[in-house]
PDB file of C-alpha atoms in Angstrom:
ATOM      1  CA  UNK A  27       0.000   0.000   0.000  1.00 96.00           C
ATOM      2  CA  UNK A  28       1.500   3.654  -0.705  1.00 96.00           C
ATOM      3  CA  UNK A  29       1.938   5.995   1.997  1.00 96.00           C
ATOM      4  CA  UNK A  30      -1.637   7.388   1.665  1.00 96.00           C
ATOM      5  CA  UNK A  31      -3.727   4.352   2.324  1.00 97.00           C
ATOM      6  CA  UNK A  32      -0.939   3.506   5.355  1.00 98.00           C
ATOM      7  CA  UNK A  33      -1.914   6.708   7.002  1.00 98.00           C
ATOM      8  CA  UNK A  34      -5.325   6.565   6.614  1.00 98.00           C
ATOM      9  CA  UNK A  35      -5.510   3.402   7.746  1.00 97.00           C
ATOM     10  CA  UNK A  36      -3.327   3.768  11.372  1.00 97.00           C
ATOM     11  CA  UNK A  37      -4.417   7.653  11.724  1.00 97.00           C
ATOM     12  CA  UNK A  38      -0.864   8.647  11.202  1.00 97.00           C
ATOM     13  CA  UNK A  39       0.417  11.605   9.145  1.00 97.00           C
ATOM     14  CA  UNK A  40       2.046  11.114   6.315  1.00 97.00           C
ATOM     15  CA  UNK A  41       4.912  13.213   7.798  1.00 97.00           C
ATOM     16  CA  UNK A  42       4.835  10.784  10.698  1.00 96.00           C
ATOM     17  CA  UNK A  43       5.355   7.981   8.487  1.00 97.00           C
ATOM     18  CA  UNK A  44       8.212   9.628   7.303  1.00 96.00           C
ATOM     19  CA  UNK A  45       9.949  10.311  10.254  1.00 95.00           C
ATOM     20  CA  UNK A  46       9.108   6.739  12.045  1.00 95.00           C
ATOM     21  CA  UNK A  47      11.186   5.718   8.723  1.00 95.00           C
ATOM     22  CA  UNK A  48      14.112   7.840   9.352  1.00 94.00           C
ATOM     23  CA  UNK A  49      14.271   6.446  12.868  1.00 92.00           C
ATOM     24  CA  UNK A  50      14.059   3.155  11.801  1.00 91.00           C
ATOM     25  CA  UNK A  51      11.445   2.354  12.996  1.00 93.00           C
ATOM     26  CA  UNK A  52       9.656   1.656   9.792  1.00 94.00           C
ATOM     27  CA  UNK A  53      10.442  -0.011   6.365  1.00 92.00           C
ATOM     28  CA  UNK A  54       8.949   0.269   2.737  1.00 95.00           C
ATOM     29  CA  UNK A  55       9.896  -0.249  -0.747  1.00 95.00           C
ATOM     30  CA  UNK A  56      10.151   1.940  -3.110  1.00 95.00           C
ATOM     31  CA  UNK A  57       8.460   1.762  -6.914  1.00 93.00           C
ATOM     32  CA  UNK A  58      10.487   2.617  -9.718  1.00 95.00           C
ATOM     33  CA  UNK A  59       8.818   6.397  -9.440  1.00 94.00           C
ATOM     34  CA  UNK A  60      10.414   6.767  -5.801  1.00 92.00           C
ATOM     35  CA  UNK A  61       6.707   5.976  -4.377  1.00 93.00           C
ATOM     36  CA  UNK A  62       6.407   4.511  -0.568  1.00 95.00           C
ATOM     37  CA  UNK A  63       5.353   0.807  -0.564  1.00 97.00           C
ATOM     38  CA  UNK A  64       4.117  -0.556   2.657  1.00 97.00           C
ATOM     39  CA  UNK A  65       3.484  -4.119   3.343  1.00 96.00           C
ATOM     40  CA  UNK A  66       0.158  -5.002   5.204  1.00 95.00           C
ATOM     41  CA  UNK A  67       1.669  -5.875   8.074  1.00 93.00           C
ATOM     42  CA  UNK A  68       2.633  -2.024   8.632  1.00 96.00           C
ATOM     43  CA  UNK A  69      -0.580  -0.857   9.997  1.00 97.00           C
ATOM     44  CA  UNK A  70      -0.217  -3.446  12.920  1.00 94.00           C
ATOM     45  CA  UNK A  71       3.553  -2.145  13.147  1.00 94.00           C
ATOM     46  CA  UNK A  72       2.560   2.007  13.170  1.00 96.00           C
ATOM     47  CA  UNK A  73      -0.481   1.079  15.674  1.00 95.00           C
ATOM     48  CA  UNK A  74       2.274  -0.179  18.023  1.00 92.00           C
ATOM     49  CA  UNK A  75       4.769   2.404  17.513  1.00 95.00           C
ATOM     50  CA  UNK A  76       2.066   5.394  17.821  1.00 95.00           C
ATOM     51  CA  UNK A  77       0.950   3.432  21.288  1.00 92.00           C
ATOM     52  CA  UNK A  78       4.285   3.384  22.171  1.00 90.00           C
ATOM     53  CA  UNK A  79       4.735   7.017  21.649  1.00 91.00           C
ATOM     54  CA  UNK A  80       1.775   8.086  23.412  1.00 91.00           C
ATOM     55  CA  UNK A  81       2.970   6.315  26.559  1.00 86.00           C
ATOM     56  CA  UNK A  82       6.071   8.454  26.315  1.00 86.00           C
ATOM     57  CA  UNK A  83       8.800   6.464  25.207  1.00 88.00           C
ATOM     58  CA  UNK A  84      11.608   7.763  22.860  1.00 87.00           C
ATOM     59  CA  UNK A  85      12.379   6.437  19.249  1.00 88.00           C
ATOM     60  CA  UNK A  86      15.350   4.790  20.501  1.00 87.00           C
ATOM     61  CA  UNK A  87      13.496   2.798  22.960  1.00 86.00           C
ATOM     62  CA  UNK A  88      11.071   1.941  20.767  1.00 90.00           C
ATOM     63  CA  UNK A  89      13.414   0.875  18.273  1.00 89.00           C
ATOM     64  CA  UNK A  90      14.976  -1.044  20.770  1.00 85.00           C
ATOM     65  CA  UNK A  91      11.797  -2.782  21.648  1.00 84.00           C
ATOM     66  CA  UNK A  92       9.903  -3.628  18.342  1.00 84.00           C
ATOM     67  CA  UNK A  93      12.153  -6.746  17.693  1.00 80.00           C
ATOM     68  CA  UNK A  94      11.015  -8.088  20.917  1.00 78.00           C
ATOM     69  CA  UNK A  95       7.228  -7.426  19.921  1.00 76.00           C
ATOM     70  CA  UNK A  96       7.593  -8.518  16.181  1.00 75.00           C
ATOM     71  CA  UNK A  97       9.429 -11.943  16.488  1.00 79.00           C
ATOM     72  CA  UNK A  98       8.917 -12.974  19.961  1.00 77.00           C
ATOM     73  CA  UNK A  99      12.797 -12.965  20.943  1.00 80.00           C
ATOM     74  CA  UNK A 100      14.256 -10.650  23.432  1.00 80.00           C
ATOM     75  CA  UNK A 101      17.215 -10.141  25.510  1.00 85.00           C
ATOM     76  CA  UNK A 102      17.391  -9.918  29.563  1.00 88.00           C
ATOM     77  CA  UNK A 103      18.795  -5.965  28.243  1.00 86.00           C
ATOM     78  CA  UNK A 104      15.175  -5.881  25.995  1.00 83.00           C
ATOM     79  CA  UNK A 105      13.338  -7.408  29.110  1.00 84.00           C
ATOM     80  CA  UNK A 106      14.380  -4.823  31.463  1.00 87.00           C
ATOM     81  CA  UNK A 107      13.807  -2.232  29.320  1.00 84.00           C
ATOM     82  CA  UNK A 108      10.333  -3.081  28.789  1.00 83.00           C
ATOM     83  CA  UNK A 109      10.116  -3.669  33.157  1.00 89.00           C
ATOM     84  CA  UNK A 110      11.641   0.033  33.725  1.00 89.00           C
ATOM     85  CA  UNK A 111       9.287   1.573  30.701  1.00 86.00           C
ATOM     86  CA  UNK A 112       5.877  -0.253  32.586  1.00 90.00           C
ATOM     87  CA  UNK A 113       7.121   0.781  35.696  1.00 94.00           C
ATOM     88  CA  UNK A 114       7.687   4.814  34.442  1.00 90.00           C
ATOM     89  CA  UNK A 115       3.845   4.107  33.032  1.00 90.00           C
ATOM     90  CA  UNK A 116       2.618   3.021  35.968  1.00 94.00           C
ATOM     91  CA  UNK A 117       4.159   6.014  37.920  1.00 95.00           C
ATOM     92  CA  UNK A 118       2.108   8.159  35.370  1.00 92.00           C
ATOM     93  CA  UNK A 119      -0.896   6.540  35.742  1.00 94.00           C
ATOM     94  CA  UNK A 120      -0.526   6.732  39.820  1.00 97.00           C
ATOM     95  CA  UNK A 121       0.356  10.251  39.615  1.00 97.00           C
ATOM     96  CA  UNK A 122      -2.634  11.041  37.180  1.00 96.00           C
ATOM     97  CA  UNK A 123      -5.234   8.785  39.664  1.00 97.00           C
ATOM     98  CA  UNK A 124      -3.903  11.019  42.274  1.00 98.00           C
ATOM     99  CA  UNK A 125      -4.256  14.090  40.618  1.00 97.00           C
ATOM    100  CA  UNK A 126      -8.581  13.137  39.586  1.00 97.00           C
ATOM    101  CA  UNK A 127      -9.296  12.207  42.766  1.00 97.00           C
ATOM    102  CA  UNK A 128      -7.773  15.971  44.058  1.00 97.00           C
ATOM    103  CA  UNK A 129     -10.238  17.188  41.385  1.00 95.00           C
ATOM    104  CA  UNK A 130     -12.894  15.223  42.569  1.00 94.00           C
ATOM    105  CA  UNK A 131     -12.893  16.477  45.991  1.00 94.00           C
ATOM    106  CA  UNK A 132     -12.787  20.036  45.198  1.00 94.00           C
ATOM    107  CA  UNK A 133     -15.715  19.377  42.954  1.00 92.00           C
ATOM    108  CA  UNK A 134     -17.407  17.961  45.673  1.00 92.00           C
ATOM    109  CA  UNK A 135     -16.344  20.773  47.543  1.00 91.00           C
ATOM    110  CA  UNK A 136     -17.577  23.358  45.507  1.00 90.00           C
ATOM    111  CA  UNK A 137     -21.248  21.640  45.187  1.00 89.00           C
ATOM    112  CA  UNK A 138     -21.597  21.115  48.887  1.00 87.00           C
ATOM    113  CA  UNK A 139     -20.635  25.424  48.797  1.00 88.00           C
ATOM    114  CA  UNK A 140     -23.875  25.202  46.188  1.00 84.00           C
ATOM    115  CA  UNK A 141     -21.428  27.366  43.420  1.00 85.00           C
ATOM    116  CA  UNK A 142     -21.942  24.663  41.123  1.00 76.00           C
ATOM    117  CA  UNK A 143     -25.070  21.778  40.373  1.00 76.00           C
ATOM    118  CA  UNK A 144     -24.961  18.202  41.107  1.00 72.00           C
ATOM    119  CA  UNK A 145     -23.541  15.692  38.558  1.00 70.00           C
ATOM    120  CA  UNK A 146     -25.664  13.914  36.578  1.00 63.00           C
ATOM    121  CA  UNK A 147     -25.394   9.962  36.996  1.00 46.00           C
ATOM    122  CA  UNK A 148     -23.735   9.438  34.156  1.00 41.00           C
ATOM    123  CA  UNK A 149     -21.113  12.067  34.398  1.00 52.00           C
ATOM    124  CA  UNK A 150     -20.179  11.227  37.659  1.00 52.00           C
ATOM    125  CA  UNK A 151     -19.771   7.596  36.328  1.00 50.00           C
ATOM    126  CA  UNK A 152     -17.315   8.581  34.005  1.00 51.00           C
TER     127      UNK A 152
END
């Protein structure tokens, strides 16, 4: 598939594409016109490396990871990797936890004061 399709299929930019090449992170062939060609596998390969972005780990982590994820093998030095990068998630996710439940009691807070209107059901649900 050309560069196009691949992005509208993981969500990616094009320029994204292009630089998740550059790191390495990425492979395609090219047509005799210079065009991107992008196995099918690729979309399962940029859905992974865009997750692994959003949790906040570098290209060269990533990089460093992917072999692990795409043929199964890893090293104790891949291994721990992966253990430190779930732990720094976790941490996140603590911190963030931490940080609704502050908002949650000075929401409360301010409804008890009657500034602001009860939550609906749902709201408060989510």
């Amino acid at each position: 598939m050309k560069i196009g399709e691949l992005a509208r299929r993981t969500g990616a930019s094009v320029r994204s594409l292009r630089y998740y090449e550059q790191q390495g992170l990425l492979d395609s062939t090219r047509t005799p016109g210079g065009q991107r060609v992008y196995e099918p596998e690729a979309v399962d390969r940029v859905e992974l490396i865009q997750l692994l972005y959003a949790a906040g780990l570098p290209s060269r982590t990533i990089l460093a990871l992917i072999p692990c994820v795409t043929t199964g093998h890893a090293t104790r030095d891949m291994y721990a990797k992966v253990r430190h990068e779930r732990a720094s998630i976790q941490e996140r996710i603590d911190e963030l936890t931490r940080a609704r439940d502050q908002l949650d009691e000075v929401m409360a807070h301010v409804r008890r004061a009657g500034i602001a209107p009860e939550p609906e059901a749902e709201t408060e649900a989510a």
